Amino acid sequence: MIFKKPISSILLAFAISVCILVGIGQNPILAATLIETRPIFQEEMETMSKKPVNLELGIDRFLASIPPGYYTISSIEGLKSQLVNSQTLLVDVRELSEYQLGHIPNAINIPLQTLARNLDQIPQDRPVVLYCSSGYRSGMGVASLHLLGYENVRGFPLSFTGWKTAGEAIASN
């Protein structure tokens, strides 16, 4: 009986150490349970959340670290040479009605608002190029797919308007 309290404290400390070592942060239910049962962890979490976060600085560093041309194909010739690779998937993220009026040949249509619901059509192991009519929607699509873990996606900011203005072939449905 005299050792019951110290032994239970040692076992609790051991259990907490094991949880931390195996990655308790990977299991939110286990982490929440531990935080609820251990006021000291609650205090630490509150202290951490009060530290100021400079979001602008973080975004600035991230954007500055992007190599030029990493997310884009900036010329008609650049897109044509990318499309020589038959593995490249060209995705028109405009609305279906826009796509039906004319699109770059061999492009499939996945409207931007439905991109996340159509990930099964977007491979992660082949080059993917997104375009729209002005570059805005394709930029949002590229950023969204990168956030979802796609590292093979680039945008074509000249988009359909640039392609059409250059006198390139247009397909229609």
Short mmCIF file of C-alpha atoms in Angstrom, two decimals:
data_model
loop_
_atom_site.label_atom_id
_atom_site.label_comp_id
_atom_site.label_asym_id
_atom_site.label_seq_id
_atom_site.Cartn_x
_atom_site.Cartn_y
_atom_site.Cartn_z
CA MET A 1 0.00 0.00 0.00
CA ILE A 2 2.83 2.39 0.76
CA PHE A 3 4.09 2.14 -2.86
CA LYS A 4 0.68 2.28 -4.58
CA LYS A 5 0.67 6.08 -5.18
CA PRO A 6 4.30 6.36 -6.41
CA ILE A 7 3.88 3.32 -8.67
CA SER A 8 0.71 4.71 -10.25
CA SER A 9 2.47 8.06 -10.79
CA ILE A 10 5.41 6.30 -12.40
CA LEU A 11 3.10 4.26 -14.63
CA LEU A 12 1.19 7.41 -15.65
CA ALA A 13 4.47 9.19 -16.45
CA PHE A 14 5.63 6.15 -18.42
CA ALA A 15 2.34 6.01 -20.36
CA ILE A 16 2.54 9.70 -21.19
CA SER A 17 6.16 9.33 -22.32
CA VAL A 18 5.27 6.41 -24.58
CA CYS A 19 2.35 8.35 -26.08
CA ILE A 20 4.58 11.32 -26.80
CA LEU A 21 7.29 9.13 -28.31
CA VAL A 22 4.89 7.27 -30.63
CA GLY A 23 3.19 10.42 -31.83
CA ILE A 24 0.15 11.24 -29.77
CA GLY A 25 -0.38 14.22 -32.08
CA GLN A 26 -1.36 11.77 -34.79
CA ASN A 27 -4.40 10.66 -32.78
CA PRO A 28 -6.66 13.64 -31.93
CA ILE A 29 -8.94 11.59 -29.65
CA LEU A 30 -6.00 10.38 -27.57
CA ALA A 31 -4.49 13.87 -27.51
CA ALA A 32 -7.80 15.44 -26.43
CA THR A 33 -8.20 12.83 -23.68
CA LEU A 34 -4.70 13.49 -22.39
CA ILE A 35 -5.21 17.26 -22.46
CA GLU A 36 -8.52 16.95 -20.59
CA THR A 37 -7.01 14.73 -17.91
CA ARG A 38 -3.80 16.65 -17.42
CA PRO A 39 -4.30 20.35 -16.59
CA ILE A 40 -0.61 21.09 -17.14
CA PHE A 41 -0.94 20.16 -20.83
CA GLN A 42 -4.06 22.35 -21.12
CA GLU A 43 -2.03 25.25 -19.72
CA GLU A 44 0.80 24.61 -22.18
CA MET A 45 -1.63 24.46 -25.10
CA GLU A 46 -3.22 27.77 -24.08
CA THR A 47 0.21 29.41 -23.78
CA MET A 48 1.20 28.16 -27.24
CA SER A 49 -2.01 29.46 -28.80
CA LYS A 50 -1.41 32.94 -27.35
CA LYS A 51 1.92 33.37 -29.11
CA PRO A 52 1.55 35.82 -32.00
CA VAL A 53 1.70 34.28 -35.46
CA ASN A 54 2.92 36.45 -38.31
CA LEU A 55 0.86 35.00 -41.13
CA GLU A 56 1.96 37.65 -43.63
CA LEU A 57 5.62 36.86 -43.03
CA GLY A 58 4.99 33.13 -43.43
CA ILE A 59 3.10 33.64 -46.69
CA ASP A 60 5.76 36.03 -47.95
CA ARG A 61 8.51 33.47 -47.26
CA PHE A 62 6.51 30.71 -48.95
CA LEU A 63 5.81 32.78 -52.06
CA ALA A 64 9.42 33.99 -52.28
CA SER A 65 10.63 30.38 -52.19
CA ILE A 66 8.70 29.37 -55.32
CA PRO A 67 11.11 29.08 -58.24
CA PRO A 68 10.13 31.06 -61.37
CA GLY A 69 7.92 29.03 -63.68
CA TYR A 70 7.35 26.30 -61.09
CA TYR A 71 3.56 26.47 -61.23
CA THR A 72 3.06 27.82 -64.73
CA ILE A 73 3.62 27.30 -68.40
CA SER A 74 3.90 30.87 -69.61
CA SER A 75 3.85 30.58 -73.40
CA ILE A 76 1.88 28.98 -76.21
CA GLU A 77 5.06 27.19 -77.35
CA GLY A 78 5.65 25.97 -73.80
CA LEU A 79 2.17 24.43 -73.66
CA LYS A 80 2.55 22.90 -77.13
CA SER A 81 5.81 21.28 -76.15
CA GLN A 82 4.26 19.99 -72.90
CA LEU A 83 1.37 18.51 -74.89
CA VAL A 84 3.81 16.56 -77.09
CA ASN A 85 4.10 14.32 -74.03
CA SER A 86 1.04 12.09 -74.45
CA GLN A 87 0.99 11.51 -70.69
CA THR A 88 0.05 15.17 -70.02
CA LEU A 89 -3.54 15.71 -68.97
CA LEU A 90 -4.99 19.06 -70.02
CA VAL A 91 -7.88 20.21 -67.83
CA ASP A 92 -10.23 23.07 -68.71
CA VAL A 93 -11.59 24.39 -65.39
CA ARG A 94 -14.18 26.69 -67.01
CA GLU A 95 -17.88 26.00 -66.79
CA LEU A 96 -19.33 23.33 -69.10
CA SER A 97 -21.12 25.94 -71.23
CA GLU A 98 -17.80 27.75 -71.86
CA TYR A 99 -16.04 24.47 -72.66
CA GLN A 100 -18.75 23.49 -75.16
CA LEU A 101 -18.33 26.76 -77.05
CA GLY A 102 -14.66 25.96 -77.65
CA HIS A 103 -11.64 24.51 -75.89
CA ILE A 104 -8.04 23.50 -76.47
CA PRO A 105 -8.02 20.13 -78.29
CA ASN A 106 -7.81 17.02 -76.08
CA ALA A 107 -8.70 18.92 -72.90
CA ILE A 108 -11.16 17.44 -70.46
CA ASN A 109 -13.61 19.66 -68.59
CA ILE A 110 -13.69 19.75 -64.79
CA PRO A 111 -15.22 23.05 -63.67
CA LEU A 112 -13.27 24.68 -60.83
CA GLN A 113 -16.14 24.37 -58.34
CA THR A 114 -16.15 20.60 -58.85
CA LEU A 115 -12.39 20.03 -58.80
CA ALA A 116 -12.23 18.45 -55.33
CA ARG A 117 -15.12 16.14 -56.17
CA ASN A 118 -13.34 14.91 -59.30
CA LEU A 119 -9.90 14.05 -57.97
CA ASP A 120 -10.31 10.54 -59.36
CA GLN A 121 -9.91 12.06 -62.85
CA ILE A 122 -6.69 13.89 -61.96
CA PRO A 123 -3.63 11.62 -61.81
CA GLN A 124 -0.80 12.30 -59.38
CA ASP A 125 1.78 10.41 -61.42
CA ARG A 126 1.52 12.30 -64.73
CA PRO A 127 1.85 15.96 -65.73
CA VAL A 128 -1.39 17.93 -65.40
CA VAL A 129 -2.01 21.40 -66.85
CA LEU A 130 -5.02 23.53 -65.91
CA TYR A 131 -6.39 26.43 -67.92
CA CYS A 132 -9.47 28.67 -67.91
CA SER A 133 -10.35 31.81 -69.85
CA SER A 134 -8.08 34.34 -68.12
CA GLY A 135 -5.79 32.52 -65.68
CA TYR A 136 -7.70 33.33 -62.49
CA ARG A 137 -9.63 30.06 -62.08
CA SER A 138 -6.72 27.92 -63.21
CA GLY A 139 -4.48 29.64 -60.62
CA MET A 140 -6.98 28.81 -57.89
CA GLY A 141 -7.19 25.25 -59.19
CA VAL A 142 -3.40 24.81 -59.19
CA ALA A 143 -3.14 26.19 -55.65
CA SER A 144 -6.00 23.95 -54.47
CA LEU A 145 -4.49 20.82 -55.97
CA HIS A 146 -1.09 21.63 -54.49
CA LEU A 147 -2.75 21.97 -51.09
CA LEU A 148 -4.24 18.51 -51.68
CA GLY A 149 -0.79 17.05 -52.28
CA TYR A 150 -0.52 17.21 -56.08
CA GLU A 151 3.03 18.15 -57.09
CA ASN A 152 2.53 17.49 -60.80
CA VAL A 153 0.10 20.32 -61.59
CA ARG A 154 0.85 23.53 -63.45
CA GLY A 155 -1.30 26.30 -64.80
CA PHE A 156 -1.41 27.90 -68.22
CA PRO A 157 -2.07 31.57 -67.38
CA LEU A 158 -2.41 32.64 -71.03
CA SER A 159 -5.40 30.34 -70.92
CA PHE A 160 -8.01 29.81 -73.59
CA THR A 161 -8.05 33.50 -74.55
CA GLY A 162 -4.30 33.50 -75.26
CA TRP A 163 -4.54 30.21 -77.15
CA LYS A 164 -7.41 31.50 -79.31
CA THR A 165 -5.75 34.91 -79.90
CA ALA A 166 -2.61 33.12 -81.11
CA GLY A 167 -4.73 31.44 -83.80
CA GLU A 168 -4.25 27.92 -82.43
CA ALA A 169 -6.70 25.09 -83.14
CA ILE A 170 -9.97 25.13 -81.21
CA ALA A 171 -12.12 22.08 -80.53
CA SER A 172 -15.84 22.29 -79.81
CA ASN A 173 -18.59 19.96 -78.66
#
